[in-house]
Amino acid sequence: MERRITTISNFQMMTLIVISTIGTSSLYAPATFADYAERNSWYLAVAGGIMGLINLCVFLKLNQLYPNKNIISICTHLLGSWIGSVMAFLFICYFIDVTSWVLREFSQFFIIVLNPLIPQIWYLSAGAIMCAYAAYHGLEVFARVSEIIFFVTVTTFLLIYLLLINQYHPEYLLPILENGLAQPLRGLLLSMSWFGDLMFISMVLQHVRKTKHTNAYAISAVGITLLLLLMSILSCTMLFGGKTTATFTYPSISLIQNIKLFSNIERFDAALVVVWVMSSFIKITVYFWSANQGLSQLLRLRKPHMFIIPLAIGFVIVSKFKVWGLIELSAFYDSQAWYFVMFQLFIPAVLLFIALIKENMKKKAGECCGQQQ
């Protein structure tokens, strides 16, 4: 726990959600969705966005019931010291696991795009040191950084899609939903897991400077994420077609390589690389910070920063041996999406159900006492 109560604005909360959700998935989400739904990938993204909104509402309601508690303290409050502590520890392990996955994505991307000759451990170490430094300085610091990255990210994406507008083939989207509404939803769990990345908000909400517009900002974050993801998917589909999009490793980079401006400027893919690196930095940092906060709170540490260096070293080691390569990394996200959704939505929904029952029982007990008096 931090010595003073850190606070961030509604807008900073929104930028953290958008960057952490769309930034790292922008490169390969179109290919992953196309593998399930081809030209109807947009429909799968919309369905995932709706579930993401439901996911967000679960955490907003929990925060409404317990405004001064995060997911760690809510677990111990609702489930008792023993079971609650075990569940809280599992959430901390999930934060650690997500951090190591994204750190591995970070290094794997540089190996493919930048320089495959540099040992992976150097990319992992650089990412871990950078994010550990930000996590050490606290939520307020990297939340301010996220504001800048948000504007850069949104502007870059919009510029890319506008520059390609004369190359789109809307007919590639036809026929729409030719196999019915249910067939593309085979990939719904995966789509839910993309939007479920916002679950770190369970650690952040108690630090947000609340206003009557706080929920609107959070909901807007999901809307902006969905809009950017839809633009990415539709652009890839209308330029390459659904089947071809599914064959690319990073379809967004292939998309940018089609941009030619003034017959001389062609390499716009560097802009997307910069945006992706900045977005990865925010996502790794916010989960790193969440894991450290959770451990400090569960163990009741007076010095919350004492775990930062051990966690950073652990992230590098775990990320290094997590998977063998990009194919195995992608396959895990695909086949084990249920694992992510379980911590993102299912368990929090159960906690909310228990909380509502307890609040209802407390209310009835209060009414009975009032009647007896």
Short mmCIF file of C-alpha atoms in Angstrom, two decimals:
data_model
loop_
_atom_site.label_atom_id
_atom_site.label_comp_id
_atom_site.label_asym_id
_atom_site.label_seq_id
_atom_site.Cartn_x
_atom_site.Cartn_y
_atom_site.Cartn_z
CA MET A 1 0.00 0.00 0.00
CA GLU A 2 1.23 3.45 -0.82
CA ARG A 3 1.95 5.95 1.99
CA ARG A 4 -0.45 8.49 0.62
CA ILE A 5 -3.67 8.03 -1.27
CA THR A 6 -2.89 8.39 -4.95
CA THR A 7 -5.59 9.81 -7.15
CA ILE A 8 -6.01 9.98 -10.89
CA SER A 9 -8.64 11.72 -13.00
CA ASN A 10 -11.51 10.11 -14.88
CA PHE A 11 -9.76 10.87 -18.16
CA GLN A 12 -6.56 9.19 -17.01
CA MET A 13 -8.55 6.11 -16.01
CA MET A 14 -10.12 6.10 -19.47
CA THR A 15 -6.75 6.37 -21.22
CA LEU A 16 -5.33 3.50 -19.17
CA ILE A 17 -8.24 1.26 -20.19
CA VAL A 18 -8.06 2.15 -23.89
CA ILE A 19 -4.29 1.82 -24.23
CA SER A 20 -4.06 -1.43 -22.25
CA THR A 21 -6.94 -3.00 -24.18
CA ILE A 22 -6.37 -1.91 -27.77
CA GLY A 23 -2.65 -1.16 -27.90
CA THR A 24 -1.17 -4.63 -27.64
CA SER A 25 -3.96 -6.37 -29.55
CA SER A 26 -3.96 -3.98 -32.50
CA LEU A 27 -1.20 -5.85 -34.35
CA TYR A 28 -2.65 -9.35 -34.50
CA ALA A 29 -6.32 -9.13 -33.44
CA PRO A 30 -7.56 -8.81 -37.08
CA ALA A 31 -5.80 -12.09 -38.02
CA THR A 32 -7.03 -13.90 -34.92
CA PHE A 33 -10.63 -12.79 -35.41
CA ALA A 34 -10.48 -13.56 -39.15
CA ASP A 35 -9.40 -17.11 -38.34
CA TYR A 36 -12.80 -17.61 -36.68
CA ALA A 37 -15.13 -15.37 -38.67
CA GLU A 38 -13.26 -14.30 -41.86
CA ARG A 39 -15.16 -11.36 -43.38
CA ASN A 40 -17.53 -11.27 -40.40
CA SER A 41 -14.77 -10.51 -37.90
CA TRP A 42 -16.42 -7.16 -37.18
CA TYR A 43 -19.43 -9.02 -35.75
CA LEU A 44 -17.20 -11.02 -33.42
CA ALA A 45 -15.55 -7.79 -32.25
CA VAL A 46 -18.95 -6.18 -31.54
CA ALA A 47 -20.07 -9.23 -29.54
CA GLY A 48 -16.81 -9.10 -27.57
CA GLY A 49 -17.31 -5.37 -26.96
CA ILE A 50 -20.77 -5.98 -25.51
CA MET A 51 -19.34 -8.61 -23.18
CA GLY A 52 -16.53 -6.21 -22.31
CA LEU A 53 -19.13 -3.65 -21.27
CA ILE A 54 -20.81 -6.24 -19.04
CA ASN A 55 -17.37 -7.07 -17.62
CA LEU A 56 -16.78 -3.40 -16.82
CA CYS A 57 -20.19 -3.05 -15.16
CA VAL A 58 -19.31 -5.89 -12.76
CA PHE A 59 -16.28 -3.99 -11.49
CA LEU A 60 -18.14 -0.66 -11.38
CA LYS A 61 -20.88 -2.24 -9.26
CA LEU A 62 -18.35 -3.84 -6.90
CA ASN A 63 -16.69 -0.45 -6.52
CA GLN A 64 -20.07 1.15 -5.84
CA LEU A 65 -20.70 -1.35 -3.04
CA TYR A 66 -17.15 -1.13 -1.66
CA PRO A 67 -15.67 2.21 -2.81
CA ASN A 68 -12.55 1.95 -0.65
CA LYS A 69 -11.66 -1.62 -1.56
CA ASN A 70 -9.95 -3.25 -4.55
CA ILE A 71 -10.44 -6.83 -5.77
CA ILE A 72 -7.89 -8.13 -3.24
CA SER A 73 -9.60 -6.63 -0.19
CA ILE A 74 -13.05 -7.48 -1.58
CA CYS A 75 -12.06 -11.16 -1.71
CA THR A 76 -11.03 -11.23 1.95
CA HIS A 77 -14.07 -9.16 2.96
CA LEU A 78 -16.61 -11.40 1.23
CA LEU A 79 -15.01 -14.83 1.58
CA GLY A 80 -13.30 -14.57 4.96
CA SER A 81 -9.64 -14.51 5.88
CA TRP A 82 -8.76 -18.05 4.74
CA ILE A 83 -10.72 -18.60 1.54
CA GLY A 84 -10.57 -14.91 0.72
CA SER A 85 -6.78 -14.81 1.08
CA VAL A 86 -6.42 -17.81 -1.22
CA MET A 87 -8.66 -16.18 -3.84
CA ALA A 88 -6.80 -12.87 -3.48
CA PHE A 89 -3.49 -14.67 -3.98
CA LEU A 90 -4.86 -16.28 -7.16
CA PHE A 91 -5.74 -12.83 -8.51
CA ILE A 92 -2.21 -11.65 -7.71
CA CYS A 93 -0.83 -14.67 -9.56
CA TYR A 94 -3.06 -13.74 -12.50
CA PHE A 95 -1.67 -10.19 -12.54
CA ILE A 96 1.84 -11.64 -12.51
CA ASP A 97 0.97 -14.09 -15.27
CA VAL A 98 -0.53 -11.44 -17.55
CA THR A 99 2.51 -9.22 -17.02
CA SER A 100 4.85 -12.02 -18.07
CA TRP A 101 2.73 -12.81 -21.15
CA VAL A 102 2.74 -9.22 -22.37
CA LEU A 103 6.46 -8.90 -21.64
CA ARG A 104 7.05 -11.99 -23.79
CA GLU A 105 4.93 -10.47 -26.58
CA PHE A 106 7.04 -7.34 -26.27
CA SER A 107 10.31 -9.23 -26.79
CA GLN A 108 8.91 -11.54 -29.46
CA PHE A 109 7.75 -8.59 -31.52
CA PHE A 110 11.20 -6.98 -31.48
CA ILE A 111 12.85 -10.24 -32.47
CA ILE A 112 10.64 -10.49 -35.55
CA VAL A 113 10.47 -6.84 -36.57
CA LEU A 114 13.68 -5.25 -35.32
CA ASN A 115 16.67 -7.55 -34.92
CA PRO A 116 16.49 -11.36 -34.49
CA LEU A 117 20.22 -11.56 -33.70
CA ILE A 118 19.93 -9.77 -30.35
CA PRO A 119 19.31 -12.33 -27.55
CA GLN A 120 15.75 -12.28 -26.29
CA ILE A 121 16.89 -11.81 -22.69
CA TRP A 122 18.03 -8.27 -23.55
CA TYR A 123 14.59 -7.29 -24.84
CA LEU A 124 12.96 -8.85 -21.78
CA SER A 125 15.34 -7.12 -19.39
CA ALA A 126 14.89 -3.74 -21.07
CA GLY A 127 11.08 -4.02 -20.87
CA ALA A 128 11.14 -5.17 -17.24
CA ILE A 129 13.51 -2.40 -16.10
CA MET A 130 11.52 0.29 -17.90
CA CYS A 131 8.18 -0.84 -16.42
CA ALA A 132 9.64 -1.49 -12.94
CA TYR A 133 10.88 2.11 -12.88
CA ALA A 134 7.41 3.39 -13.78
CA ALA A 135 5.69 1.11 -11.25
CA TYR A 136 8.11 2.31 -8.55
CA HIS A 137 7.04 5.92 -9.09
CA GLY A 138 3.38 4.97 -8.81
CA LEU A 139 0.02 5.11 -10.51
CA GLU A 140 -0.17 8.90 -10.83
CA VAL A 141 3.07 9.03 -12.83
CA PHE A 142 2.31 6.44 -15.50
CA ALA A 143 -1.32 7.59 -15.63
CA ARG A 144 -0.06 11.01 -16.74
CA VAL A 145 2.15 9.34 -19.34
CA SER A 146 -0.87 7.41 -20.60
CA GLU A 147 -2.60 10.69 -21.50
CA ILE A 148 0.15 11.51 -23.98
CA ILE A 149 0.27 7.98 -25.36
CA PHE A 150 -3.51 7.99 -25.77
CA PHE A 151 -3.47 10.99 -28.10
CA VAL A 152 -0.52 9.60 -30.07
CA THR A 153 -2.20 6.18 -30.41
CA VAL A 154 -5.63 7.45 -31.48
CA THR A 155 -4.15 9.98 -33.92
CA THR A 156 -1.84 7.38 -35.48
CA PHE A 157 -4.61 4.85 -35.96
CA LEU A 158 -7.02 7.36 -37.46
CA LEU A 159 -4.34 8.69 -39.81
CA ILE A 160 -3.45 5.19 -41.01
CA TYR A 161 -7.04 4.24 -41.79
CA LEU A 162 -7.73 7.56 -43.55
CA LEU A 163 -4.62 7.28 -45.75
CA LEU A 164 -5.81 3.88 -46.97
CA ILE A 165 -9.39 4.92 -47.73
CA ASN A 166 -8.91 4.94 -51.52
CA GLN A 167 -7.66 1.31 -51.45
CA TYR A 168 -10.61 -0.24 -49.62
CA HIS A 169 -12.92 -2.77 -51.27
CA PRO A 170 -16.22 -2.74 -49.33
CA GLU A 171 -17.44 -5.68 -51.43
CA TYR A 172 -14.98 -7.89 -49.50
CA LEU A 173 -17.40 -7.63 -46.56
CA LEU A 174 -20.20 -9.32 -48.55
CA PRO A 175 -22.19 -11.45 -48.00
CA ILE A 176 -22.76 -10.38 -44.42
CA LEU A 177 -23.33 -13.16 -41.86
CA GLU A 178 -24.09 -15.66 -44.61
CA ASN A 179 -23.87 -18.57 -42.13
CA GLY A 180 -26.10 -17.01 -39.48
CA LEU A 181 -25.52 -15.12 -36.26
CA ALA A 182 -24.13 -18.03 -34.23
CA GLN A 183 -21.32 -19.33 -36.46
CA PRO A 184 -18.85 -16.42 -35.96
CA LEU A 185 -19.38 -16.58 -32.21
CA ARG A 186 -17.15 -19.66 -31.96
CA GLY A 187 -14.42 -17.19 -31.12
CA LEU A 188 -16.45 -15.25 -28.54
CA LEU A 189 -14.34 -16.35 -25.55
CA LEU A 190 -11.24 -15.08 -27.31
CA SER A 191 -12.93 -11.79 -28.14
CA MET A 192 -14.08 -11.47 -24.53
CA SER A 193 -10.51 -12.01 -23.32
CA TRP A 194 -9.28 -9.08 -25.47
CA PHE A 195 -11.77 -6.70 -23.87
CA GLY A 196 -11.32 -8.38 -20.49
CA ASP A 197 -7.86 -6.85 -20.26
CA LEU A 198 -9.62 -3.91 -18.62
CA MET A 199 -9.95 -5.98 -15.44
CA PHE A 200 -6.95 -4.19 -13.87
CA ILE A 201 -9.52 -1.45 -13.19
CA SER A 202 -10.43 -3.53 -10.13
CA MET A 203 -7.15 -2.26 -8.60
CA VAL A 204 -7.37 1.29 -9.95
CA LEU A 205 -10.94 2.42 -9.26
CA GLN A 206 -10.39 3.22 -5.59
CA HIS A 207 -7.70 5.71 -6.68
CA VAL A 208 -9.93 7.54 -9.18
CA ARG A 209 -11.15 10.99 -8.22
CA LYS A 210 -14.86 10.18 -8.41
CA THR A 211 -17.39 12.45 -10.08
CA LYS A 212 -20.87 11.88 -11.46
CA HIS A 213 -19.22 11.21 -14.84
CA THR A 214 -16.81 8.47 -13.68
CA ASN A 215 -18.93 5.61 -15.00
CA ALA A 216 -19.46 7.45 -18.28
CA TYR A 217 -15.70 7.79 -18.77
CA ALA A 218 -15.21 4.08 -18.09
CA ILE A 219 -17.97 3.11 -20.52
CA SER A 220 -16.55 5.53 -23.10
CA ALA A 221 -13.22 3.71 -22.82
CA VAL A 222 -14.86 0.47 -23.93
CA GLY A 223 -16.60 2.33 -26.77
CA ILE A 224 -13.34 3.89 -28.00
CA THR A 225 -11.57 0.54 -27.79
CA LEU A 226 -14.32 -1.14 -29.79
CA LEU A 227 -14.27 1.62 -32.39
CA LEU A 228 -10.50 1.40 -32.90
CA LEU A 229 -10.60 -2.39 -33.05
CA LEU A 230 -13.45 -2.29 -35.58
CA MET A 231 -11.54 0.16 -37.75
CA SER A 232 -8.51 -2.12 -37.69
CA ILE A 233 -10.54 -5.22 -38.55
CA LEU A 234 -12.61 -3.53 -41.26
CA SER A 235 -9.52 -1.95 -42.84
CA CYS A 236 -7.69 -5.29 -43.03
CA THR A 237 -10.77 -7.08 -44.34
CA MET A 238 -11.56 -4.47 -47.00
CA LEU A 239 -7.93 -4.37 -48.16
CA PHE A 240 -6.88 -8.03 -48.03
CA GLY A 241 -10.12 -9.99 -47.63
CA GLY A 242 -11.08 -12.19 -44.68
CA LYS A 243 -9.17 -15.33 -45.64
CA THR A 244 -5.94 -13.52 -46.50
CA THR A 245 -6.06 -11.46 -43.29
CA ALA A 246 -6.10 -14.69 -41.29
CA THR A 247 -2.76 -15.76 -42.83
CA PHE A 248 -0.76 -12.73 -41.64
CA THR A 249 1.25 -12.72 -38.42
CA TYR A 250 0.84 -8.96 -37.94
CA PRO A 251 -1.85 -7.84 -40.42
CA SER A 252 -1.78 -4.24 -39.20
CA ILE A 253 1.86 -3.88 -40.26
CA SER A 254 1.03 -5.41 -43.65
CA LEU A 255 -1.80 -2.89 -43.83
CA ILE A 256 0.50 0.07 -43.27
CA GLN A 257 3.01 -1.14 -45.84
CA ASN A 258 0.37 -0.37 -48.48
CA ILE A 259 0.47 3.33 -47.64
CA LYS A 260 2.34 5.48 -50.16
CA LEU A 261 2.35 9.24 -49.74
CA PHE A 262 3.76 11.64 -52.32
CA SER A 263 5.45 8.65 -54.02
CA ASN A 264 8.39 8.96 -51.63
CA ILE A 265 7.18 8.33 -48.07
CA GLU A 266 6.37 4.65 -47.71
CA ARG A 267 7.62 3.23 -44.41
CA PHE A 268 4.73 4.14 -42.11
CA ASP A 269 5.04 0.82 -40.29
CA ALA A 270 7.60 2.45 -37.98
CA ALA A 271 4.80 4.65 -36.60
CA LEU A 272 2.78 1.61 -35.60
CA VAL A 273 5.83 0.00 -34.01
CA VAL A 274 6.32 3.10 -31.84
CA VAL A 275 2.64 3.13 -30.84
CA TRP A 276 2.70 -0.56 -30.01
CA VAL A 277 5.82 -0.25 -27.86
CA MET A 278 4.31 2.66 -25.89
CA SER A 279 1.04 0.76 -25.42
CA SER A 280 2.88 -2.36 -24.26
CA PHE A 281 4.79 -0.23 -21.76
CA ILE A 282 1.53 1.01 -20.20
CA LYS A 283 -0.08 -2.42 -20.11
CA ILE A 284 2.94 -4.15 -18.56
CA THR A 285 3.32 -1.33 -16.04
CA VAL A 286 -0.30 -1.25 -14.91
CA TYR A 287 -0.36 -5.04 -14.34
CA PHE A 288 3.10 -4.88 -12.72
CA TRP A 289 1.80 -2.17 -10.38
CA SER A 290 -1.37 -4.17 -9.68
CA ALA A 291 0.62 -7.28 -8.74
CA ASN A 292 2.90 -5.29 -6.44
CA GLN A 293 -0.05 -3.50 -4.81
CA GLY A 294 -1.87 -6.79 -4.32
CA LEU A 295 1.12 -8.48 -2.69
CA SER A 296 1.76 -5.50 -0.44
CA GLN A 297 -1.86 -5.42 0.67
CA LEU A 298 -2.25 -9.16 1.19
CA LEU A 299 1.00 -9.40 3.20
CA ARG A 300 0.37 -6.03 4.91
CA LEU A 301 3.78 -4.68 4.03
CA ARG A 302 4.86 -1.25 5.24
CA LYS A 303 7.27 -0.88 2.32
CA PRO A 304 5.30 -1.75 -0.83
CA HIS A 305 8.28 -1.17 -3.12
CA MET A 306 10.32 -4.04 -1.69
CA PHE A 307 8.78 -6.52 -4.17
CA ILE A 308 9.45 -4.47 -7.33
CA ILE A 309 12.98 -5.75 -8.04
CA PRO A 310 12.18 -9.44 -7.25
CA LEU A 311 9.05 -9.20 -9.39
CA ALA A 312 10.98 -7.67 -12.29
CA ILE A 313 13.57 -10.47 -12.15
CA GLY A 314 10.81 -13.07 -11.90
CA PHE A 315 8.98 -11.60 -14.92
CA VAL A 316 12.13 -11.86 -17.05
CA ILE A 317 12.76 -15.49 -16.05
CA VAL A 318 9.14 -16.61 -16.42
CA SER A 319 8.68 -14.77 -19.74
CA LYS A 320 11.86 -16.32 -21.14
CA PHE A 321 10.68 -19.91 -20.58
CA LYS A 322 6.92 -19.41 -20.93
CA VAL A 323 6.67 -20.57 -24.54
CA TRP A 324 9.13 -21.49 -27.27
CA GLY A 325 8.01 -19.00 -29.87
CA LEU A 326 5.32 -16.88 -31.49
CA ILE A 327 3.24 -19.79 -32.79
CA GLU A 328 2.97 -21.37 -29.35
CA LEU A 329 2.22 -17.96 -27.85
CA SER A 330 -0.67 -17.37 -30.24
CA ALA A 331 -1.96 -20.92 -29.78
CA PHE A 332 -2.15 -20.48 -26.01
CA TYR A 333 -4.22 -17.31 -26.27
CA ASP A 334 -6.53 -19.11 -28.67
CA SER A 335 -6.99 -22.41 -26.85
CA GLN A 336 -6.86 -21.13 -23.27
CA ALA A 337 -9.02 -18.03 -23.57
CA TRP A 338 -11.28 -19.49 -20.86
CA TYR A 339 -8.44 -19.08 -18.35
CA PHE A 340 -8.27 -15.32 -18.90
CA VAL A 341 -12.06 -14.88 -18.94
CA MET A 342 -12.36 -16.80 -15.67
CA PHE A 343 -10.36 -14.15 -13.81
CA GLN A 344 -11.62 -11.25 -15.91
CA LEU A 345 -15.36 -11.93 -15.63
CA PHE A 346 -16.54 -15.22 -14.12
CA ILE A 347 -14.94 -15.00 -10.66
CA PRO A 348 -15.65 -11.25 -10.27
CA ALA A 349 -19.27 -11.94 -11.26
CA VAL A 350 -19.51 -14.58 -8.53
CA LEU A 351 -18.04 -12.12 -6.03
CA LEU A 352 -20.63 -9.54 -7.08
CA PHE A 353 -23.41 -12.11 -6.66
CA ILE A 354 -22.20 -12.88 -3.12
CA ALA A 355 -21.89 -9.17 -2.35
CA LEU A 356 -25.45 -8.47 -3.49
CA ILE A 357 -26.79 -11.33 -1.37
CA LYS A 358 -24.92 -10.06 1.70
CA GLU A 359 -26.09 -6.50 1.15
CA ASN A 360 -29.67 -7.71 0.72
CA MET A 361 -29.48 -9.76 3.92
CA LYS A 362 -28.00 -6.80 5.77
CA LYS A 363 -30.80 -4.58 4.50
CA LYS A 364 -33.49 -7.06 5.59
CA ALA A 365 -31.86 -7.44 9.00
CA GLY A 366 -31.89 -3.65 9.39
CA GLU A 367 -35.57 -3.50 8.44
CA CYS A 368 -36.42 -6.21 10.99
CA CYS A 369 -34.57 -4.34 13.74
CA GLY A 370 -36.43 -1.16 12.79
CA GLN A 371 -39.80 -2.89 12.99
CA GLN A 372 -38.99 -4.42 16.39
CA GLN A 373 -38.10 -1.02 17.76
#
